[in-house]
Amino acid sequence: MRTGIATVCLSGTLKEKMQACAIAGFDGIEIFEQDLVTSPLSPEDVRKMAADLGLGLDLYQPFRDFDSVSEDILQENLRRADAKFKLMSRLGMDTILVCTNVGTATIDDDDLRAEQLSRLAELAGDHGVKVAYEALAWGKYVNDYEHAHRLVDTVDHPNLGTCLDSFHILSRDWDTAPIEAIKPEKIFFVQVADAPKLSMDVLSWSRHYRVFPGEGQFELAKFMGHVARAGYSGPVSLEVFNDVFRQSDVERTAVDAMRSLIWLEEQSAKWLDANAASLAAGAASGDSPANAAGRRRYPMELATLPKVAEPAGFNFAEVKTDEPAQLETLLGQLGFEFDGRHRTKDVQLWSMGQARVIINEQAPSHSEPAIAALGFDVDSPVIASARAQQLKAPVVPRKVQADEEVFQGIAAPDSTEIFLCQGSPDGTAAWTHEFGEGLEHPSAGAQAVIDHVNLAQPWQHFDEAVLFYTSALALEPQPFAEVASPSGLVRSQVMVTSDRAVRLVLNLAPVLQQEPGQQEPGQQGPGQQGNGARKSYQEHIAFAVDDLVATARAAQARGLDFLQIPANYYEDLDARFALDPAFLATLKELNLLYDRDANGEFLHFYTATVGNVFFEMVERRGNYDGYGAPNAPVRHAVQYDSVHAHNLHR
Amino acid sequence: MRTGIATVCLSGTLKEKMQACAIAGFDGIEIFEQDLVTSPLSPEDVRKMAADLGLGLDLYQPFRDFDSVSEDILQENLRRADAKFKLMSRLGMDTILVCTNVGTATIDDDDLRAEQLSRLAELAGDHGVKVAYEALAWGKYVNDYEHAHRLVDTVDHPNLGTCLDSFHILSRDWDTAPIEAIKPEKIFFVQVADAPKLSMDVLSWSRHYRVFPGEGQFELAKFMGHVARAGYSGPVSLEVFNDVFRQSDVERTAVDAMRSLIWLEEQSAKWLDANAASLAAGAASGDSPANAAGRRRYPMELATLPKVAEPAGFNFAEVKTDEPAQLETLLGQLGFEFDGRHRTKDVQLWSMGQARVIINEQAPSHSEPAIAALGFDVDSPVIASARAQQLKAPVVPRKVQADEEVFQGIAAPDSTEIFLCQGSPDGTAAWTHEFGEGLEHPSAGAQAVIDHVNLAQPWQHFDEAVLFYTSALALEPQPFAEVASPSGLVRSQVMVTSDRAVRLVLNLAPVLQQEPGQQEPGQQGPGQQGNGARKSYQEHIAFAVDDLVATARAAQARGLDFLQIPANYYEDLDARFALDPAFLATLKELNLLYDRDANGEFLHFYTATVGNVFFEMVERRGNYDGYGAPNAPVRHAVQYDSVHAHNLHR
């Protein structure tokens, strides 16, 4: 698949954008006119730079408001087009995007439109230019790709074809199957964008909220499958207008963009495989192109990736600190056992059944304790790592001694290190032998597993993180949630495996809570993205046990510093759920939180915070599948209060 | 008018919110349940604290999903209500908001609803509680205030009344005139919120985008006028869910909120005065309450403010720096004359006709030159200052010597100092005599006026700034615009006087462009808001002249460092406008920008940037009323390039 991206997706100058696209590995780019107009580079400079960078200049765009106008305006538009065709010749470009008229259209007449487009095609032919005609979702008279293509068909000129843009088609819920009926030589260009499903006017939605494939909710693999079935084999190019990407680091965004196309390519191939039967059926009934079933026969090459399966569980979680004492105390009070120190490194292992926590003491001095790494159990660490690297995940450099397990590590967008580990059926981990005296595990102590891990994401890398975990780890995004906190709304994106063995919660904290260091686009290249980032917001690891009340009592006996829950909470809980008084008293006594829904019940408690980390213990009863979201505002308020209330206004 | 605010409008803990509301001068508050549930304060603590702070506890809210349910759920809901009524008794509160059912309603039957509400009212009566029933805009069966009130009317119980919320009414475009038909004793509560007109689902709109009155586009004065005519005299309380306010400094937001109510009070009184005739007509036809015309006869007291008229023009602009040399050079090259130093202060005056620029040399060392103050010509500085202070604008302390003009100064939300000056019919300013040798002005040199000033706003104070200039200076907000820049979209809010003598442009720069210092909520009280803030983004002052080409040539001859406009821009300009070749050549030679619309033409150029400041010279031809917005991306790109391009990737 030939990959492309429009320069309007990225921040910076035209030169910076082109360099970032080349580094990210795109085959070609679309020149967004404004990027050229505002650039000190001459068209000839741009042409040479693209050639030097190995970037094709695949599309010049946009040319607006051409058709459906009176003759005098048409003359003006043809003059304008002539100037742009001459410019394209200097750029060495041969395809221009002409979108349907929004602003100046006054005559709704397909015959007139066809005649006007025909004159444009003729002029384009004189300059060796191909016109790709695109239906904008908010075009005044033409806003449906089938309508636009009927005009192309009517004109029947070699220099006029169709441009298909997934946003303009899917935002209007147009059926994508008829794409297959378009002759491949008449599809001049294909643009892809994803988007969250929002109920707002389509223009605002398009201008601000588009995201890269895999970061939204459109059925893009299906769209691409129909495009491939039509026999198209030209560029598949990202055109994403997004307020955040426009101000993020250009090289990081370009890599994120490239990852989305690599992933889309795989998903499209899968869709074609899964729908080969329907194609055969379609071919039999005569309403599809001449190709027989099977995507391999299509002109468009769809590369495959190393396979991925959902991780089977968390292998470990690692917290980094230079002063481990408080964490040691906390874990001990929770019921974790100290399994010893690593034989060569300054790290400790603590475990409670299959829940393993590593305390890494190699943090720079005076840095706040923070979650530094997560291990996931996968079928094959090598295959999973190969896949992640093909998806442009940066590799974590790691020194190992002889006889030590080699971890395959990649850096997540928020700088958390993700290790791909060899799982075992009994929930043990071979590498634990490197710790202490080589004790056999699991011990006979209390049992627990890591239930979920909650990572805070810098706002400018949130969409990137969703795509990262979707594509590299096969986690599935759940519906988005929002929780009130004293310092703003906290947005929460749960990512899970289908069996819920892995639950990862990505939190988007309010901007003002984030440290300046996190907000800087920085000069990091894609290989180092995030490695230097500091974490400055609270994150936590939650462990599941069978009997939360017993766990809490034992922790209380060991002197654990529980997060203190206000009495008002228990009154409200009683008003909502009419709980058994003895049970309510137990909850209140132990600072436990409670939730209930149609599927089951949820009990949980939190520890005090150490640095940027705290822990949670949970018990799931029945098929409760949530995270106690109604209780999250209480946690946020108490945590906020403990930090702020004593500093202000005294 | 009794002023109120819901705690959900503000950031922080319940205690912090209550303190901020008291400092801002609210009469009462609404306790948003979640703020109480998450608070360590007992209900008795809250009651005592409110009494100590002089705050009424006017409404407990919300009680959700009560009516239109099956009998078993109703029993559960009554139990839940009973618990809340008991809690209210401990809080010393007597009014609760019950909103129409969204989540659990299954039976659409007004008779059943009336019966269920009647049982609730009866229970409330036992506890001395009044139930204010509110139609949510997205209520499942009841989403129209008239429908909700018909139910109240049917039940006819002293403990059941209506709550009117401007958002739920105006977001659905319900007619507000029928409010007058509601008996005043049946309106238990009134909530006000403004909002920008957005085309999105009403729930998202309500939860994230409400703003304080005067910061949006709802016709709130009319809404309030009808409420007053109905004879209501209870609390008028803000209920604003806004993502930004939720994370901004609580005391600043409370002051902003209070300002909005003070302004709304004045606007409502004006609406009543302007519509007294229609009331008399209505009364004659029998469809309005018993009150005769004239708002003074209404039970609701609507306080007035010192009158305001639009400013007649800019009196001066002040730039602060500790190293004035570059600014002096720039102004001299532009054609400004040096009018001398102030007789007692370290400030210089430069002028070009009526355009006066003060260079204030009293900046801390190593601070970037920045726009520090603007002077506006007003009818009466004392009245205007009194008004601003009643609107809670912080006063700028200023030392004056004998015989010097006393400026009335207030601080704008972005920390710019706004001085209210005595205008003069001939465009001179008396205070200029304090400079130099007391030369008479205007001089015989080149003529210019300040055309517009462009101020960058920190994103968390943008809405506050719009209200500030609307209410204190009577500037009128124009439609919002967005401009692309290499580092993100720049949002632009023009504020003008009706004769365009004053044009102020508020720019909202992308978050990543703003300095950390700007994003800190800080511990500033309302009296000091902004005084300590640094400016770290570009702002500019634009001067209008009669002949821009001549001005540019003269400046060029004096060696001015023009902002260099790319050649591509002129090619595009020619493609768009087919300009006369000689004229185009002149534009290109002098780095002039050009725009044209149906009203006229616009020529302008920019200087290089000094610190955070640059200057613009403009010429308006015909009735051109804009700011060359199509050229703004060029300016942003060139300015970005001059800062970034040589630092990156070398």
PDB file of N, CA and C in Angstrom, chain A residues 12-13 15-16 36 39 41 79 84 90 199-201 208 243 246-247 251 482 486-489 491 510-512 519 566 568 571-572 575 640-641 648-650, chain B residues 11-13 15-16 36 39 41 79 84 90 199-201 208 243 247 251 482 486-489 491 510-512 519 566 568 571-572 575 640-641 648-650:
ATOM      1  N   GLY A  12       4.298  22.837  12.537  1.00  0.00           N
ATOM      2  CA  GLY A  12       5.590  23.291  12.031  1.00  0.00           C
ATOM      3  C   GLY A  12       5.534  23.900  10.648  1.00  0.00           C
ATOM      4  N   THR A  13       6.717  24.139  10.097  1.00  0.00           N
ATOM      5  CA  THR A  13       6.824  24.697   8.747  1.00  0.00           C
ATOM      6  C   THR A  13       6.760  23.563   7.732  1.00  0.00           C
ATOM      7  N   LYS A  15       8.948  22.687   5.637  1.00  0.00           N
ATOM      8  CA  LYS A  15      10.209  21.950   5.671  1.00  0.00           C
ATOM      9  C   LYS A  15      10.225  20.947   6.826  1.00  0.00           C
ATOM     10  N   GLU A  16       9.830  21.399   8.005  1.00  0.00           N
ATOM     11  CA  GLU A  16       9.797  20.497   9.166  1.00  0.00           C
ATOM     12  C   GLU A  16       8.829  19.339   8.932  1.00  0.00           C
ATOM     13  N   LEU A  36       2.337  25.768   1.576  1.00  0.00           N
ATOM     14  CA  LEU A  36       3.244  26.269   0.540  1.00  0.00           C
ATOM     15  C   LEU A  36       3.224  27.794   0.501  1.00  0.00           C
ATOM     16  N   SER A  39       5.302  29.426   3.046  1.00  0.00           N
ATOM     17  CA  SER A  39       6.680  28.947   3.150  1.00  0.00           C
ATOM     18  C   SER A  39       7.655  29.816   2.372  1.00  0.00           C
ATOM     19  N   LEU A  41      10.175  28.559   1.027  1.00  0.00           N
ATOM     20  CA  LEU A  41      10.717  27.691  -0.013  1.00  0.00           C
ATOM     21  C   LEU A  41      10.013  27.952  -1.334  1.00  0.00           C
ATOM     22  N   ARG A  79      -9.349  30.802 -14.569  1.00  0.00           N
ATOM     23  CA  ARG A  79      -8.107  31.572 -14.500  1.00  0.00           C
ATOM     24  C   ARG A  79      -7.312  31.181 -13.257  1.00  0.00           C
ATOM     25  N   LYS A  84      -2.820  27.702 -10.767  1.00  0.00           N
ATOM     26  CA  LYS A  84      -2.413  26.583  -9.903  1.00  0.00           C
ATOM     27  C   LYS A  84      -1.808  25.436 -10.720  1.00  0.00           C
ATOM     28  N   ARG A  90       5.704  23.509 -11.828  1.00  0.00           N
ATOM     29  CA  ARG A  90       6.981  23.854 -11.198  1.00  0.00           C
ATOM     30  C   ARG A  90       7.294  22.899 -10.034  1.00  0.00           C
ATOM     31  N   SER A 199     -21.998  13.918  18.169  1.00  0.00           N
ATOM     32  CA  SER A 199     -23.180  14.509  17.556  1.00  0.00           C
ATOM     33  C   SER A 199     -23.023  16.022  17.542  1.00  0.00           C
ATOM     34  N   MET A 200     -22.339  16.490  16.528  1.00  0.00           N
ATOM     35  CA  MET A 200     -22.177  17.932  16.346  1.00  0.00           C
ATOM     36  C   MET A 200     -22.220  18.221  14.851  1.00  0.00           C
ATOM     37  N   ASP A 201     -22.243  19.479  14.479  1.00  0.00           N
ATOM     38  CA  ASP A 201     -22.297  19.766  13.051  1.00  0.00           C
ATOM     39  C   ASP A 201     -21.055  19.216  12.382  1.00  0.00           C
ATOM     40  N   HIS A 208     -11.914  19.839  13.565  1.00  0.00           N
ATOM     41  CA  HIS A 208     -11.225  19.820  14.859  1.00  0.00           C
ATOM     42  C   HIS A 208     -11.005  18.429  15.446  1.00  0.00           C
ATOM     43  N   ASP A 243      -6.998  19.546  16.385  1.00  0.00           N
ATOM     44  CA  ASP A 243      -6.445  20.676  17.140  1.00  0.00           C
ATOM     45  C   ASP A 243      -5.203  20.291  17.926  1.00  0.00           C
ATOM     46  N   ARG A 246      -2.097  19.476  15.578  1.00  0.00           N
ATOM     47  CA  ARG A 246      -1.585  20.722  14.999  1.00  0.00           C
ATOM     48  C   ARG A 246      -0.582  21.413  15.910  1.00  0.00           C
ATOM     49  N   GLN A 247      -0.597  21.078  17.199  1.00  0.00           N
ATOM     50  CA  GLN A 247       0.344  21.756  18.093  1.00  0.00           C
ATOM     51  C   GLN A 247       1.305  20.786  18.777  1.00  0.00           C
ATOM     52  N   GLU A 251       7.524  15.337  14.690  1.00  0.00           N
ATOM     53  CA  GLU A 251       8.066  14.009  14.399  1.00  0.00           C
ATOM     54  C   GLU A 251       7.287  12.909  15.113  1.00  0.00           C
ATOM     55  N   GLU A 482     -16.046  10.057  32.040  1.00  0.00           N
ATOM     56  CA  GLU A 482     -15.552  11.304  32.621  1.00  0.00           C
ATOM     57  C   GLU A 482     -15.890  11.347  34.098  1.00  0.00           C
ATOM     58  N   PRO A 486     -11.728  17.807  42.034  1.00  0.00           N
ATOM     59  CA  PRO A 486     -11.678  19.222  42.436  1.00  0.00           C
ATOM     60  C   PRO A 486     -10.848  20.084  41.499  1.00  0.00           C
ATOM     61  N   SER A 487      -9.985  19.478  40.721  1.00  0.00           N
ATOM     62  CA  SER A 487      -9.184  20.295  39.817  1.00  0.00           C
ATOM     63  C   SER A 487      -9.558  20.091  38.360  1.00  0.00           C
ATOM     64  N   GLY A 488     -10.733  19.569  38.102  1.00  0.00           N
ATOM     65  CA  GLY A 488     -11.217  19.461  36.730  1.00  0.00           C
ATOM     66  C   GLY A 488     -11.718  18.065  36.411  1.00  0.00           C
ATOM     67  N   LEU A 489     -12.278  17.924  35.196  1.00  0.00           N
ATOM     68  CA  LEU A 489     -12.769  16.619  34.764  1.00  0.00           C
ATOM     69  C   LEU A 489     -11.584  15.723  34.410  1.00  0.00           C
ATOM     70  N   ARG A 491     -10.718  12.460  32.263  1.00  0.00           N
ATOM     71  CA  ARG A 491     -11.275  11.604  31.223  1.00  0.00           C
ATOM     72  C   ARG A 491     -10.585  10.256  31.278  1.00  0.00           C
ATOM     73  N   PRO A 510      -6.738  16.887  33.838  1.00  0.00           N
ATOM     74  CA  PRO A 510      -6.901  18.272  33.393  1.00  0.00           C
ATOM     75  C   PRO A 510      -5.537  18.893  33.094  1.00  0.00           C
ATOM     76  N   VAL A 511      -5.509  19.787  32.121  1.00  0.00           N
ATOM     77  CA  VAL A 511      -4.249  20.368  31.677  1.00  0.00           C
ATOM     78  C   VAL A 511      -3.482  21.013  32.829  1.00  0.00           C
ATOM     79  N   LEU A 512      -4.199  21.715  33.696  1.00  0.00           N
ATOM     80  CA  LEU A 512      -3.512  22.444  34.754  1.00  0.00           C
ATOM     81  C   LEU A 512      -2.832  21.532  35.759  1.00  0.00           C
ATOM     82  N   GLN A 519       4.255  19.173  28.912  1.00  0.00           N
ATOM     83  CA  GLN A 519       3.526  19.868  27.856  1.00  0.00           C
ATOM     84  C   GLN A 519       4.433  20.349  26.737  1.00  0.00           C
ATOM     85  N   PRO A 566     -14.714  10.172  53.602  1.00  0.00           N
ATOM     86  CA  PRO A 566     -15.575  11.008  54.460  1.00  0.00           C
ATOM     87  C   PRO A 566     -16.855  10.276  54.892  1.00  0.00           C
ATOM     88  N   ASN A 568     -19.743  11.459  55.038  1.00  0.00           N
ATOM     89  CA  ASN A 568     -20.862  11.789  54.139  1.00  0.00           C
ATOM     90  C   ASN A 568     -21.033  10.744  53.049  1.00  0.00           C
ATOM     91  N   GLU A 571     -23.189   7.895  54.238  1.00  0.00           N
ATOM     92  CA  GLU A 571     -24.610   8.270  54.318  1.00  0.00           C
ATOM     93  C   GLU A 571     -25.247   8.235  52.937  1.00  0.00           C
ATOM     94  N   ASP A 572     -24.522   8.760  51.975  1.00  0.00           N
ATOM     95  CA  ASP A 572     -25.049   8.764  50.613  1.00  0.00           C
ATOM     96  C   ASP A 572     -25.165   7.337  50.082  1.00  0.00           C
ATOM     97  N   ALA A 575     -28.225   5.898  51.410  1.00  0.00           N
ATOM     98  CA  ALA A 575     -29.404   6.451  50.727  1.00  0.00           C
ATOM     99  C   ALA A 575     -29.578   5.792  49.372  1.00  0.00           C
ATOM    100  N   TYR A 640      -6.926  15.268  46.671  1.00  0.00           N
ATOM    101  CA  TYR A 640      -6.699  16.704  46.457  1.00  0.00           C
ATOM    102  C   TYR A 640      -6.599  17.416  47.807  1.00  0.00           C
ATOM    103  N   ASP A 641      -7.551  17.084  48.671  1.00  0.00           N
ATOM    104  CA  ASP A 641      -7.618  17.733  49.970  1.00  0.00           C
ATOM    105  C   ASP A 641      -6.338  17.509  50.757  1.00  0.00           C
ATOM    106  N   LEU A 648      -3.620  26.298  51.478  1.00  0.00           N
ATOM    107  CA  LEU A 648      -4.292  27.490  50.979  1.00  0.00           C
ATOM    108  C   LEU A 648      -4.992  28.266  52.085  1.00  0.00           C
ATOM    109  N   HIS A 649      -4.973  29.566  51.927  1.00  0.00           N
ATOM    110  CA  HIS A 649      -5.820  30.448  52.721  1.00  0.00           C
ATOM    111  C   HIS A 649      -5.628  30.264  54.215  1.00  0.00           C
ATOM    112  N   ARG A 650      -4.463  29.968  54.650  1.00  0.00           N
ATOM    113  CA  ARG A 650      -4.242  29.886  56.092  1.00  0.00           C
ATOM    114  C   ARG A 650      -3.443  31.113  56.540  1.00  0.00           C
TER     115      ARG A 650
ATOM    116  N   SER B  11     -13.811  25.098  41.043  1.00  0.00           N
ATOM    117  CA  SER B  11     -12.822  24.064  41.347  1.00  0.00           C
ATOM    118  C   SER B  11     -12.572  24.017  42.853  1.00  0.00           C
ATOM    119  N   GLY B  12     -11.901  22.964  43.299  1.00  0.00           N
ATOM    120  CA  GLY B  12     -11.482  22.883  44.699  1.00  0.00           C
ATOM    121  C   GLY B  12     -12.416  22.073  45.570  1.00  0.00           C
ATOM    122  N   THR B  13     -12.160  22.143  46.865  1.00  0.00           N
ATOM    123  CA  THR B  13     -12.994  21.430  47.830  1.00  0.00           C
ATOM    124  C   THR B  13     -14.211  22.286  48.177  1.00  0.00           C
ATOM    125  N   LYS B  15     -15.034  23.447  50.976  1.00  0.00           N
ATOM    126  CA  LYS B  15     -14.610  24.557  51.829  1.00  0.00           C
ATOM    127  C   LYS B  15     -14.016  25.693  50.991  1.00  0.00           C
ATOM    128  N   GLU B  16     -13.145  25.348  50.078  1.00  0.00           N
ATOM    129  CA  GLU B  16     -12.528  26.363  49.223  1.00  0.00           C
ATOM    130  C   GLU B  16     -13.589  27.088  48.385  1.00  0.00           C
ATOM    131  N   LEU B  36     -20.650  17.723  48.637  1.00  0.00           N
ATOM    132  CA  LEU B  36     -20.846  17.388  50.049  1.00  0.00           C
ATOM    133  C   LEU B  36     -20.379  15.959  50.315  1.00  0.00           C
ATOM    134  N   SER B  39     -16.749  15.556  50.761  1.00  0.00           N
ATOM    135  CA  SER B  39     -16.122  16.478  51.711  1.00  0.00           C
ATOM    136  C   SER B  39     -15.952  15.856  53.094  1.00  0.00           C
ATOM    137  N   LEU B  41     -16.154  17.615  55.640  1.00  0.00           N
ATOM    138  CA  LEU B  41     -16.980  18.439  56.528  1.00  0.00           C
ATOM    139  C   LEU B  41     -18.314  17.738  56.784  1.00  0.00           C
ATOM    140  N   ARG B  79     -37.791   6.463  49.638  1.00  0.00           N
ATOM    141  CA  ARG B  79     -36.852   6.158  50.724  1.00  0.00           C
ATOM    142  C   ARG B  79     -35.591   7.010  50.560  1.00  0.00           C
ATOM    143  N   LYS B  84     -32.447  12.136  52.053  1.00  0.00           N
ATOM    144  CA  LYS B  84     -31.912  13.456  51.675  1.00  0.00           C
ATOM    145  C   LYS B  84     -32.629  14.579  52.435  1.00  0.00           C
ATOM    146  N   ARG B  90     -30.301  18.642  58.716  1.00  0.00           N
ATOM    147  CA  ARG B  90     -29.024  18.853  59.422  1.00  0.00           C
ATOM    148  C   ARG B  90     -28.261  20.043  58.817  1.00  0.00           C
ATOM    149  N   SER B 199     -23.778  23.577  17.565  1.00  0.00           N
ATOM    150  CA  SER B 199     -24.678  22.534  17.081  1.00  0.00           C
ATOM    151  C   SER B 199     -24.117  21.180  17.471  1.00  0.00           C
ATOM    152  N   MET B 200     -24.413  20.781  18.688  1.00  0.00           N
ATOM    153  CA  MET B 200     -24.016  19.460  19.169  1.00  0.00           C
ATOM    154  C   MET B 200     -25.134  18.944  20.061  1.00  0.00           C
ATOM    155  N   ASP B 201     -25.016  17.680  20.493  1.00  0.00           N
ATOM    156  CA  ASP B 201     -26.085  17.154  21.329  1.00  0.00           C
ATOM    157  C   ASP B 201     -26.165  17.972  22.612  1.00  0.00           C
ATOM    158  N   HIS B 208     -20.353  20.585  29.293  1.00  0.00           N
ATOM    159  CA  HIS B 208     -18.979  21.058  29.089  1.00  0.00           C
ATOM    160  C   HIS B 208     -18.862  22.524  28.689  1.00  0.00           C
ATOM    161  N   ASP B 243     -15.705  22.968  31.513  1.00  0.00           N
ATOM    162  CA  ASP B 243     -14.445  22.234  31.701  1.00  0.00           C
ATOM    163  C   ASP B 243     -13.304  23.133  32.161  1.00  0.00           C
ATOM    164  N   GLN B 247     -11.268  23.805  36.387  1.00  0.00           N
ATOM    165  CA  GLN B 247      -9.856  23.642  36.733  1.00  0.00           C
ATOM    166  C   GLN B 247      -9.126  24.967  36.927  1.00  0.00           C
ATOM    167  N   GLU B 251     -10.995  31.353  43.296  1.00  0.00           N
ATOM    168  CA  GLU B 251     -11.396  32.719  43.666  1.00  0.00           C
ATOM    169  C   GLU B 251     -11.590  33.608  42.440  1.00  0.00           C
ATOM    170  N   GLU B 482     -11.018  31.516  13.572  1.00  0.00           N
ATOM    171  CA  GLU B 482      -9.886  30.625  13.845  1.00  0.00           C
ATOM    172  C   GLU B 482      -8.874  30.742  12.719  1.00  0.00           C
ATOM    173  N   PRO B 486       1.685  27.482  12.506  1.00  0.00           N
ATOM    174  CA  PRO B 486       2.509  26.253  12.555  1.00  0.00           C
ATOM    175  C   PRO B 486       2.461  25.563  13.905  1.00  0.00           C
ATOM    176  N   SER B 487       2.090  26.272  14.947  1.00  0.00           N
ATOM    177  CA  SER B 487       2.053  25.613  16.253  1.00  0.00           C
ATOM    178  C   SER B 487       0.634  25.434  16.767  1.00  0.00           C
ATOM    179  N   GLY B 488      -0.349  25.471  15.884  1.00  0.00           N
ATOM    180  CA  GLY B 488      -1.725  25.191  16.292  1.00  0.00           C
ATOM    181  C   GLY B 488      -2.693  26.265  15.843  1.00  0.00           C
ATOM    182  N   LEU B 489      -3.992  25.999  16.080  1.00  0.00           N
ATOM    183  CA  LEU B 489      -5.003  26.985  15.716  1.00  0.00           C
ATOM    184  C   LEU B 489      -4.984  28.140  16.705  1.00  0.00           C
ATOM    185  N   ARG B 491      -7.305  31.069  18.073  1.00  0.00           N
ATOM    186  CA  ARG B 491      -8.700  31.508  18.090  1.00  0.00           C
ATOM    187  C   ARG B 491      -8.750  32.994  18.375  1.00  0.00           C
ATOM    188  N   PRO B 510      -2.562  28.563  21.082  1.00  0.00           N
ATOM    189  CA  PRO B 510      -2.538  27.147  21.453  1.00  0.00           C
ATOM    190  C   PRO B 510      -1.871  26.967  22.813  1.00  0.00           C
ATOM    191  N   VAL B 511      -2.333  25.977  23.556  1.00  0.00           N
ATOM    192  CA  VAL B 511      -1.853  25.774  24.922  1.00  0.00           C
ATOM    193  C   VAL B 511      -0.333  25.628  24.968  1.00  0.00           C
ATOM    194  N   LEU B 512       0.218  24.877  24.019  1.00  0.00           N
ATOM    195  CA  LEU B 512       1.653  24.617  24.064  1.00  0.00           C
ATOM    196  C   LEU B 512       2.493  25.873  23.867  1.00  0.00           C
ATOM    197  N   GLN B 519      -0.175  29.313  33.113  1.00  0.00           N
ATOM    198  CA  GLN B 519      -1.165  28.269  33.290  1.00  0.00           C
ATOM    199  C   GLN B 519      -1.409  27.936  34.752  1.00  0.00           C
ATOM    200  N   PRO B 566       6.827  35.632   2.101  1.00  0.00           N
ATOM    201  CA  PRO B 566       7.341  34.731   1.057  1.00  0.00           C
ATOM    202  C   PRO B 566       6.795  35.071  -0.336  1.00  0.00           C
ATOM    203  N   ASN B 568       5.828  33.015  -2.523  1.00  0.00           N
ATOM    204  CA  ASN B 568       4.648  32.185  -2.825  1.00  0.00           C
ATOM    205  C   ASN B 568       3.343  32.917  -2.505  1.00  0.00           C
ATOM    206  N   GLU B 571       2.254  35.074  -5.417  1.00  0.00           N
ATOM    207  CA  GLU B 571       1.720  34.281  -6.530  1.00  0.00           C
ATOM    208  C   GLU B 571       0.283  33.860  -6.243  1.00  0.00           C
ATOM    209  N   ASP B 572       0.047  33.440  -4.992  1.00  0.00           N
ATOM    210  CA  ASP B 572      -1.302  33.025  -4.617  1.00  0.00           C
ATOM    211  C   ASP B 572      -2.260  34.212  -4.642  1.00  0.00           C
ATOM    212  N   ALA B 575      -3.222  34.774  -8.089  1.00  0.00           N
ATOM    213  CA  ALA B 575      -4.190  33.758  -8.537  1.00  0.00           C
ATOM    214  C   ALA B 575      -5.577  34.072  -8.005  1.00  0.00           C
ATOM    215  N   TYR B 640       6.975  32.240  13.184  1.00  0.00           N
ATOM    216  CA  TYR B 640       7.405  30.941  13.727  1.00  0.00           C
ATOM    217  C   TYR B 640       8.758  30.561  13.139  1.00  0.00           C
ATOM    218  N   ASP B 641       8.846  30.707  11.842  1.00  0.00           N
ATOM    219  CA  ASP B 641      10.060  30.313  11.133  1.00  0.00           C
ATOM    220  C   ASP B 641      11.269  31.076  11.661  1.00  0.00           C
ATOM    221  N   LEU B 648      16.089  23.907  14.926  1.00  0.00           N
ATOM    222  CA  LEU B 648      15.709  22.496  14.914  1.00  0.00           C
ATOM    223  C   LEU B 648      16.464  21.701  13.878  1.00  0.00           C
ATOM    224  N   HIS B 649      16.755  20.474  14.251  1.00  0.00           N
ATOM    225  CA  HIS B 649      17.222  19.471  13.293  1.00  0.00           C
ATOM    226  C   HIS B 649      18.465  19.918  12.523  1.00  0.00           C
ATOM    227  N   ARG B 650      19.327  20.663  13.122  1.00  0.00           N
ATOM    228  CA  ARG B 650      20.565  21.011  12.430  1.00  0.00           C
ATOM    229  C   ARG B 650      21.722  20.220  13.050  1.00  0.00           C
TER     230      ARG B 650
END
